[in-house]
Amino acid sequence: MLGRPKPGESEDDLLRFQQQFLAAGRSPAAKVVKKADKRKVKSENADGGQTNEGLRDTVTLEALPDLPPSLIPAPPKKSKVKAENVRFQGEDSEGHLDQQDRHITAVLSKIIERDTTAIPISLPVSTGLAFPKVFHRSEVQSEVNPVPGKKSIFAQKLAAKKAAEATRAAPSISGISPLTSVTGEQRSAPSRVTEISEKGHSPGASDERLVSGERLGGEISPQEAQRIHEENVTRLQAMSKEEIEEERHSLVARLDPNLVTFLKSRKLKKNHSQGSKDKMETHGEEKSQKDKQRHSRLDTEPQASPTKEEPMDEKPTEADIPLKPEKGWVHMDVPEYEKMEWLKDLPKPRRRKTNKEMQARFSFHGDLIPPDVDVPTHLGLHHHGEEPEQAGYSLQELFHLSRSQIIQQRTLALQMLACIVQKAKDGDFCSSLKHSILRMLLDAGFLFLLRFSLDDSAENVIAACVQALKALLVSPSDEEHLDRTFSWYLGASAFPLRPNEAEEDDEDDEDPEEEEPKARRQNEKAKSKEDKKADPDVAHADAVKGLLKMKVLHRLRYILEVVRPVPEVVLDILAILTRIARHSSEACHQILECPRLLETIVSEFLPFTWKIQSLKMSQPMTSTHGVPNAAAMKLTRVLASAGRNMSAILLNKYNMKGRIGRFVVEDPRDLPLERQEAFALSIEALRLWAVAANYGQACDLYKDFYPALMKTLQTLPSLVSQLKEEDPLHDYSLQRAEALICLLINITHTAGCAVELQAQLTSSSGDQVEHIPPPSLDWSHVAGIKPFLQGCLKRCLKEVSCPAMWSTTRHLTAMYITYLGVYYSKLTQQPSYRPIKCLEELEQFCSETLFPFLNLPVLENMFEDLRSYSALCNPKSCSPGPETIHSLVSLGCAGGKRPPSLVGSKSPFAFLTALLHLLNTISSVHKGLAEKCSAVLHSKGLRDYLIHSCKGSPPINHRSAWLLRHESHFQHFVLQLASKTVAVNPQVTQQAPLYHYVAMTLLSLLLPGSEHLAHELLSGLAFNQDLIPEGKSGGPEAEDLSYILQLGADRDTAVKVHSNPTRGTLLGAAFKQLPTIRSRYLAHFVHLQSAILRSKAFYTGRNHLVQSVLLPEMKGPLLPADWAFLPLINLYDQVNREEMKGKMVDSLPANLVEMVTSSLQWVLLLETWRDGLLHGLPLAAKLARLACVFLTGSNLFLEPAIHDNLAALLAIYCQRRQIDSLDLSAPLPGLTSFHDLYISLLEQFESVSFGDQLFGCFLLLPLQRRFDAQLRQAVFGEHVSVLRALGVPLNQLPIPLENYTHPVESSLDLLRQYFKTLVTGALRLSWCPVLYAVAVAHVNSFIFSQEAVNEVFDAARRSMLRKSYLLTDEALRRHLLHFKLPNAESPRGFDVYDELPVIRHRWMQKVLGDLLNLETEQGVK
């Protein structure tokens, strides 16, 4: 009896049992019956039987898609065969057949006859027998070899018959190469067709091909086909190579090009496969020589051949497989090498010398793998389908893996994507990849992939997804720089990291008084419109807003509250929430309103008490739940920055007051936490308190924790005296000290406003108006801090001689200086202020501490470093990063090697801004010290910085806005100090033009949130006569003298200049009117009053009025580049609105003329004495702004003051260096189409110009030859009546006449219009001399041009010449035929020939031969 396998037996024992069973010949206990699948059709061979491939399992991958199938399990497919139709063995099949097939038509209906019309019919051979011979089975089997599988006798006979026919046909066509396929054209041709080789072979070529004519419907025997072939070969041998090539080309030309391409591709493919077979059978060298000949012939074909590469689908052989199958292996009797192909060694990667883009592949750490690097296979980077020899994974494969059913694959894909995103943001792929990785990922739906993966149930996938989301949203370097600048002057405020959305066009018929209701309606409309948008559209415009719409906050809350992940994931989630909070105040409100999100964060990560985790050395924490976390405290600080109400909710509802006290009062070294985490937690608690104190909140904690704060202050001197570079906590101690001083600054601001609030409350005790209650502390609570901090400042300034000490404590010293500036600015507002005592203290402090420091070399070194760290002097430092995308705003602090940044650790801006703030405060309090304080303005480094800062024009984006805001504070204090001392300090007076230029440049760069600074510049600096010394020191006279010298020796023009108000006279009048101009511009910007008050409250420290530390959304500079022209534009819009309502211009304000005059005077002053300030505005835009004066009202431009200033500005803009830069085709800011504006000017000129020459000069400027011909066609076509009033004399034309006549006109329509207006009299020399000269010049050049042109131009040229010759107006006829050259000095505007030149006479004889001969004969008679 045979034994059964037992546990522990090996595979060899199983094979031994199998051999014993087979040797015994016993029947198996179980039998496998394979039933045929009714849904599949068996493939048969030529014999009608099954092929050998049917005996084994095969997999056919036909029409395999490019993309891999989805890994999401699909529902099981239902069988097409119903269950009731399935029958098993043992059932009565015959009865079932009788039951189903009721009629013979059930069988006959499925019979399809074969088309036998093309098959030759042979008559039966007479055998002499009465009946045909009967075939027995034995006879059939003797004739035909048995075929494996079941076959009927009929099928075997049919196979034998076909084999016999093939055997008989073989000898007759021996020596002929295999038959080729027949083309479509050959099917339609007669059967006797031979194929001419496409390769242009010689007649004796060895690869002759024969078309047999089979299947063409005729009867052609093999002998007939061979005879036709020999006849063709003979004919080809008789032809020369040129004739063969010509016939081949003619044949190819008659065929369909697509058909030719198809045949060539099939032939190349067949030749390629045939060549690979011959290579294994014949000698390699001989075959390679033939291949070279064949390829050389193919290269001469007009159609390019495909790239010659080795076939990738070459079947493997036994030698290619490293693993050899052995005899005893189960089901390995017949090796299937194509299924073992994956065991082959991968080919070595080779560098492809091609310019074609290659797919990027990445390692597990997100590094880009070069395509020519040979990476070992054991690293696991070759497990992908496409390009198996290339290591690494593509983005498409990672996206596919991220949706896998296997957790490890999803986790791996998300981790790799996180690494790739982080390295892309760092700029690692800038020089290697052509496109932006982040943009490609977001366009491919990366944000939605992360959101879907965040809903995964596996913690590993959640952790990897959070890591990828953090890499996408959070920039650690941005957070680091924002934290570093928190303690700078007003550094707690920052712009929201929100993409700029395209603003919709406002309706023109809105009144200014409806501005606030309109803004409210727009906000409601935008909100409803945002809700209707689809998630992809929202995410495409704003990634953070898209995540918020996809309820990412709710999912993050669930992960923190329920999943309770590991500490790394918790920190990443808190960082993500912080970045979302920096997006906007709306995002902060959504975080606050998300159910149980803040409750979970505050209770779990900011507890009052926690259990101490006993960890071994370098052992990480297993959980952060229930343990205080600095990242959670930072999140609350960022949320509190969004607004006063949100800060109050955090302090009261979530008891952040108690938590502030818990982590501020106790020394960080005593907290049962890691030292660095404890210091970071204490720093963030102080910063949160400082933000709350910025609103005047949580000031009662100051009195409660006063002893603890004083104890901390007493440790500040030790930070300077005991500097330990090896102490890693020293930097944290300095940051904690800076945060503490920042808190004291805000508390001092709040205490300084207590008296004002108390007075308001007392004076309005009987009123019903609700007033802000005063804070719980007053000036007496903060007065005692100043002496201590002043002593700390003295101690720090003494350490200047030590570079190492000074570089470490410089920022802390800046905080001391800022506090003193704030203290003295608030001291003068207190009832306890003693002027004499205060002035004596200031004199003592300045003489002992401050003024000696101003003379030290270290200060001059810092001024010299300004250019290196300035954003204005280094515009590249403001350029966006390599992976900056619109939908995801970043400050761009990371990515590649950047120039030194303004917010870098060695930047001097923080210290110098604080120093200038203190000097300005001292100058305001003690006027006698102002001149000594201005000594810093004498620095050569500062002057050099100011000069170069006016030349830079950095792009305005979120990164540059953040940097420029800090730099604008520094420049503002410099200008304020200069304006206070320019009248008393001669050295400052010499640099007054520079300071005024800087002030005007800064005014155009100020951003939202700095409205107070803009108001200060406009009211005190921009129109300050002390900063424009040209108006006092003979500037107008010098301008007149320079203008006269430019005119040369033209006495008439010089007299004319002096007869009218000269430019110097106009400048002198404008300088005297500067106070009036100032008041009118300030009145014009009155609509910004509310924003100015909010900004002023923030800058002056009136904390009870501060609504938000977060700055307004950054949409660009406060004032446009053309702000000097803004009154003209607004008045034009106002006039249009009034006229549309049916009102007259007289109903407008009476000071309309004065307002326009003031604006023109200011522009004239800037263009003359501050040349370059308005160079950022194109000349075409300036002319368009001035055109508003002509379009406003009916006779506004005729007012003398307005007319004179317009003429002066036109003279400036028509100078050679200005007019050459005029470009009317470029898009202009604020103008949709210059053509439409010009049409409006023409209509206005026709209506109200009264032939004004100044208006005419403005109309003539766009008619220069180099501008669009449509502008000239508008004058000569639609508005011909303008020509009668456009009487600008030639000597009054502001630009050269050659600008209109050169080059010659090429528009035939315009030339016909020129000729028509001349002939009809619409254009006359007495009416419009300038355009008359222009039209005559172009028509003369056209009719006498002898260049080769098309028939239309030639006919028009001849016709126009004939008509010109036949003119009855002798003057016009002479001008057209005898025109010589343009000449503005001539009364006509051009010179004429006395006699017609010979070349013109010959041309006229050629064109007008009959007319000239007739005129000659009449003259003779």
Short mmCIF file of N, CA and C in Angstrom, two decimals, residues 1175-1249:
data_model
loop_
_atom_site.label_atom_id
_atom_site.label_comp_id
_atom_site.label_asym_id
_atom_site.label_seq_id
_atom_site.Cartn_x
_atom_site.Cartn_y
_atom_site.Cartn_z
N HIS A 1175 9.32 107.84 -14.64
CA HIS A 1175 9.77 107.02 -15.75
C HIS A 1175 9.15 105.64 -15.74
N GLY A 1176 8.65 105.21 -14.60
CA GLY A 1176 7.99 103.91 -14.56
C GLY A 1176 6.67 103.87 -15.30
N LEU A 1177 6.13 105.05 -15.61
CA LEU A 1177 4.88 105.14 -16.36
C LEU A 1177 5.20 105.39 -17.83
N PRO A 1178 4.68 104.58 -18.74
CA PRO A 1178 4.98 104.80 -20.18
C PRO A 1178 4.50 106.16 -20.64
N LEU A 1179 5.19 106.68 -21.67
CA LEU A 1179 4.83 107.98 -22.21
C LEU A 1179 3.42 107.97 -22.79
N ALA A 1180 3.03 106.87 -23.39
CA ALA A 1180 1.68 106.79 -23.93
C ALA A 1180 0.64 106.91 -22.82
N ALA A 1181 0.93 106.34 -21.65
CA ALA A 1181 0.01 106.45 -20.52
C ALA A 1181 -0.05 107.90 -20.02
N LYS A 1182 1.08 108.60 -20.02
CA LYS A 1182 1.07 110.00 -19.60
C LYS A 1182 0.23 110.85 -20.56
N LEU A 1183 0.40 110.63 -21.85
CA LEU A 1183 -0.40 111.38 -22.82
C LEU A 1183 -1.88 111.05 -22.69
N ALA A 1184 -2.19 109.78 -22.39
CA ALA A 1184 -3.59 109.41 -22.20
C ALA A 1184 -4.18 110.12 -20.98
N ARG A 1185 -3.37 110.29 -19.92
CA ARG A 1185 -3.85 111.00 -18.72
C ARG A 1185 -4.09 112.48 -19.04
N LEU A 1186 -3.18 113.08 -19.81
CA LEU A 1186 -3.38 114.48 -20.18
C LEU A 1186 -4.56 114.65 -21.11
N ALA A 1187 -4.86 113.61 -21.89
CA ALA A 1187 -6.01 113.70 -22.79
C ALA A 1187 -7.32 113.82 -22.02
N CYS A 1188 -7.32 113.37 -20.76
CA CYS A 1188 -8.53 113.52 -19.94
C CYS A 1188 -8.91 114.98 -19.77
N VAL A 1189 -7.93 115.88 -19.80
CA VAL A 1189 -8.23 117.31 -19.67
C VAL A 1189 -9.04 117.79 -20.87
N PHE A 1190 -8.68 117.34 -22.08
CA PHE A 1190 -9.42 117.75 -23.27
C PHE A 1190 -10.81 117.13 -23.31
N LEU A 1191 -10.95 115.96 -22.71
CA LEU A 1191 -12.25 115.28 -22.74
C LEU A 1191 -13.16 115.70 -21.59
N THR A 1192 -12.64 116.46 -20.63
CA THR A 1192 -13.44 116.90 -19.50
C THR A 1192 -14.10 118.24 -19.84
N GLY A 1193 -15.41 118.22 -19.91
CA GLY A 1193 -16.12 119.46 -20.22
C GLY A 1193 -15.95 119.87 -21.65
N SER A 1194 -16.34 121.10 -21.93
CA SER A 1194 -16.28 121.62 -23.30
C SER A 1194 -15.13 122.59 -23.52
N ASN A 1195 -14.80 123.38 -22.53
CA ASN A 1195 -13.75 124.37 -22.73
C ASN A 1195 -12.77 124.43 -21.56
N LEU A 1196 -12.66 123.33 -20.85
CA LEU A 1196 -11.75 123.33 -19.70
C LEU A 1196 -10.31 123.52 -20.14
N PHE A 1197 -9.94 122.92 -21.27
CA PHE A 1197 -8.54 123.01 -21.72
C PHE A 1197 -8.20 124.41 -22.23
N LEU A 1198 -9.21 125.24 -22.44
CA LEU A 1198 -8.96 126.60 -22.91
C LEU A 1198 -8.67 127.58 -21.78
N GLU A 1199 -8.81 127.13 -20.53
CA GLU A 1199 -8.45 127.99 -19.41
C GLU A 1199 -6.96 128.33 -19.49
N PRO A 1200 -6.57 129.57 -19.31
CA PRO A 1200 -5.16 129.97 -19.53
C PRO A 1200 -4.17 129.16 -18.71
N ALA A 1201 -4.42 129.01 -17.42
CA ALA A 1201 -3.46 128.29 -16.58
C ALA A 1201 -3.33 126.83 -17.02
N ILE A 1202 -4.47 126.22 -17.33
CA ILE A 1202 -4.43 124.81 -17.77
C ILE A 1202 -3.76 124.71 -19.14
N HIS A 1203 -4.09 125.62 -20.03
CA HIS A 1203 -3.52 125.59 -21.38
C HIS A 1203 -2.01 125.76 -21.35
N ASP A 1204 -1.51 126.67 -20.53
CA ASP A 1204 -0.07 126.91 -20.46
C ASP A 1204 0.68 125.70 -19.90
N ASN A 1205 0.14 125.09 -18.86
CA ASN A 1205 0.82 123.92 -18.28
C ASN A 1205 0.76 122.72 -19.21
N LEU A 1206 -0.33 122.58 -19.94
CA LEU A 1206 -0.39 121.50 -20.93
C LEU A 1206 0.64 121.70 -22.02
N ALA A 1207 0.81 122.92 -22.46
CA ALA A 1207 1.81 123.20 -23.50
C ALA A 1207 3.22 122.92 -22.99
N ALA A 1208 3.50 123.27 -21.75
CA ALA A 1208 4.82 123.01 -21.19
C ALA A 1208 5.08 121.50 -21.08
N LEU A 1209 4.08 120.74 -20.64
CA LEU A 1209 4.24 119.29 -20.54
C LEU A 1209 4.40 118.66 -21.91
N LEU A 1210 3.66 119.17 -22.91
CA LEU A 1210 3.80 118.63 -24.26
C LEU A 1210 5.20 118.87 -24.80
N ALA A 1211 5.78 120.02 -24.49
CA ALA A 1211 7.15 120.30 -24.94
C ALA A 1211 8.14 119.34 -24.31
N ILE A 1212 7.91 118.97 -23.05
CA ILE A 1212 8.81 118.01 -22.39
C ILE A 1212 8.67 116.62 -23.01
N TYR A 1213 7.43 116.20 -23.26
CA TYR A 1213 7.20 114.85 -23.77
C TYR A 1213 7.59 114.70 -25.23
N CYS A 1214 7.73 115.84 -25.95
CA CYS A 1214 8.12 115.76 -27.35
C CYS A 1214 9.62 115.90 -27.56
N GLN A 1215 10.40 115.91 -26.50
CA GLN A 1215 11.84 115.89 -26.65
C GLN A 1215 12.28 114.57 -27.29
N ARG A 1216 13.43 114.61 -27.94
CA ARG A 1216 13.88 113.47 -28.71
C ARG A 1216 13.96 112.19 -27.87
N ARG A 1217 14.54 112.26 -26.69
CA ARG A 1217 14.70 111.06 -25.86
C ARG A 1217 13.37 110.56 -25.31
N GLN A 1218 12.37 111.46 -25.28
CA GLN A 1218 11.06 111.04 -24.80
C GLN A 1218 10.20 110.48 -25.93
N ILE A 1219 10.16 111.18 -27.03
CA ILE A 1219 9.26 110.79 -28.11
C ILE A 1219 9.69 109.48 -28.75
N ASP A 1220 10.98 109.16 -28.70
CA ASP A 1220 11.44 107.89 -29.27
C ASP A 1220 10.93 106.69 -28.46
N SER A 1221 10.60 106.90 -27.21
CA SER A 1221 10.11 105.81 -26.38
C SER A 1221 8.60 105.65 -26.44
N LEU A 1222 7.92 106.47 -27.22
CA LEU A 1222 6.46 106.40 -27.31
C LEU A 1222 6.06 105.13 -28.06
N ASP A 1223 5.23 104.33 -27.41
CA ASP A 1223 4.75 103.06 -27.99
C ASP A 1223 3.25 102.97 -27.73
N LEU A 1224 2.48 103.08 -28.81
CA LEU A 1224 1.02 103.06 -28.67
C LEU A 1224 0.43 101.66 -28.82
N SER A 1225 1.25 100.69 -29.17
CA SER A 1225 0.74 99.32 -29.34
C SER A 1225 0.81 98.51 -28.05
N ALA A 1226 1.63 98.91 -27.11
CA ALA A 1226 1.76 98.17 -25.85
C ALA A 1226 0.53 98.41 -24.98
N PRO A 1227 0.14 97.43 -24.18
CA PRO A 1227 -1.00 97.64 -23.27
C PRO A 1227 -0.66 98.69 -22.22
N LEU A 1228 -1.60 99.58 -21.98
CA LEU A 1228 -1.39 100.69 -21.06
C LEU A 1228 -2.21 100.46 -19.79
N PRO A 1229 -1.66 100.78 -18.62
CA PRO A 1229 -2.41 100.59 -17.38
C PRO A 1229 -3.62 101.51 -17.32
N GLY A 1230 -4.76 100.92 -17.02
CA GLY A 1230 -5.99 101.68 -16.90
C GLY A 1230 -6.66 102.03 -18.21
N LEU A 1231 -6.15 101.52 -19.34
CA LEU A 1231 -6.69 101.87 -20.65
C LEU A 1231 -6.88 100.60 -21.46
N THR A 1232 -8.11 100.38 -21.91
CA THR A 1232 -8.39 99.16 -22.67
C THR A 1232 -7.91 99.26 -24.11
N SER A 1233 -8.11 100.43 -24.74
CA SER A 1233 -7.72 100.60 -26.14
C SER A 1233 -7.36 102.05 -26.39
N PHE A 1234 -6.17 102.30 -26.88
CA PHE A 1234 -5.78 103.66 -27.24
C PHE A 1234 -6.54 104.14 -28.47
N HIS A 1235 -6.91 103.21 -29.33
CA HIS A 1235 -7.67 103.58 -30.53
C HIS A 1235 -9.01 104.20 -30.14
N ASP A 1236 -9.70 103.60 -29.18
CA ASP A 1236 -10.98 104.16 -28.73
C ASP A 1236 -10.80 105.54 -28.10
N LEU A 1237 -9.72 105.70 -27.35
CA LEU A 1237 -9.45 107.01 -26.75
C LEU A 1237 -9.19 108.05 -27.85
N TYR A 1238 -8.48 107.66 -28.88
CA TYR A 1238 -8.18 108.61 -29.96
C TYR A 1238 -9.45 108.98 -30.73
N ILE A 1239 -10.33 108.03 -30.91
CA ILE A 1239 -11.60 108.35 -31.57
C ILE A 1239 -12.39 109.36 -30.74
N SER A 1240 -12.37 109.19 -29.42
CA SER A 1240 -13.06 110.16 -28.55
C SER A 1240 -12.43 111.54 -28.67
N LEU A 1241 -11.11 111.59 -28.76
CA LEU A 1241 -10.44 112.87 -28.93
C LEU A 1241 -10.83 113.53 -30.25
N LEU A 1242 -10.92 112.74 -31.33
CA LEU A 1242 -11.32 113.31 -32.62
C LEU A 1242 -12.73 113.87 -32.56
N GLU A 1243 -13.62 113.13 -31.94
CA GLU A 1243 -14.99 113.63 -31.83
C GLU A 1243 -15.05 114.89 -30.97
N GLN A 1244 -14.26 114.92 -29.87
CA GLN A 1244 -14.23 116.12 -29.04
C GLN A 1244 -13.62 117.30 -29.80
N PHE A 1245 -12.62 117.03 -30.60
CA PHE A 1245 -11.98 118.11 -31.38
C PHE A 1245 -12.96 118.69 -32.39
N GLU A 1246 -13.73 117.82 -33.05
CA GLU A 1246 -14.72 118.30 -34.01
C GLU A 1246 -15.79 119.16 -33.35
N SER A 1247 -16.06 118.86 -32.06
CA SER A 1247 -17.18 119.53 -31.39
C SER A 1247 -16.77 120.85 -30.76
N VAL A 1248 -15.69 120.87 -29.99
CA VAL A 1248 -15.43 122.02 -29.11
C VAL A 1248 -14.03 122.57 -29.21
N SER A 1249 -13.24 122.16 -30.20
CA SER A 1249 -11.83 122.56 -30.19
C SER A 1249 -11.62 124.01 -30.62
#
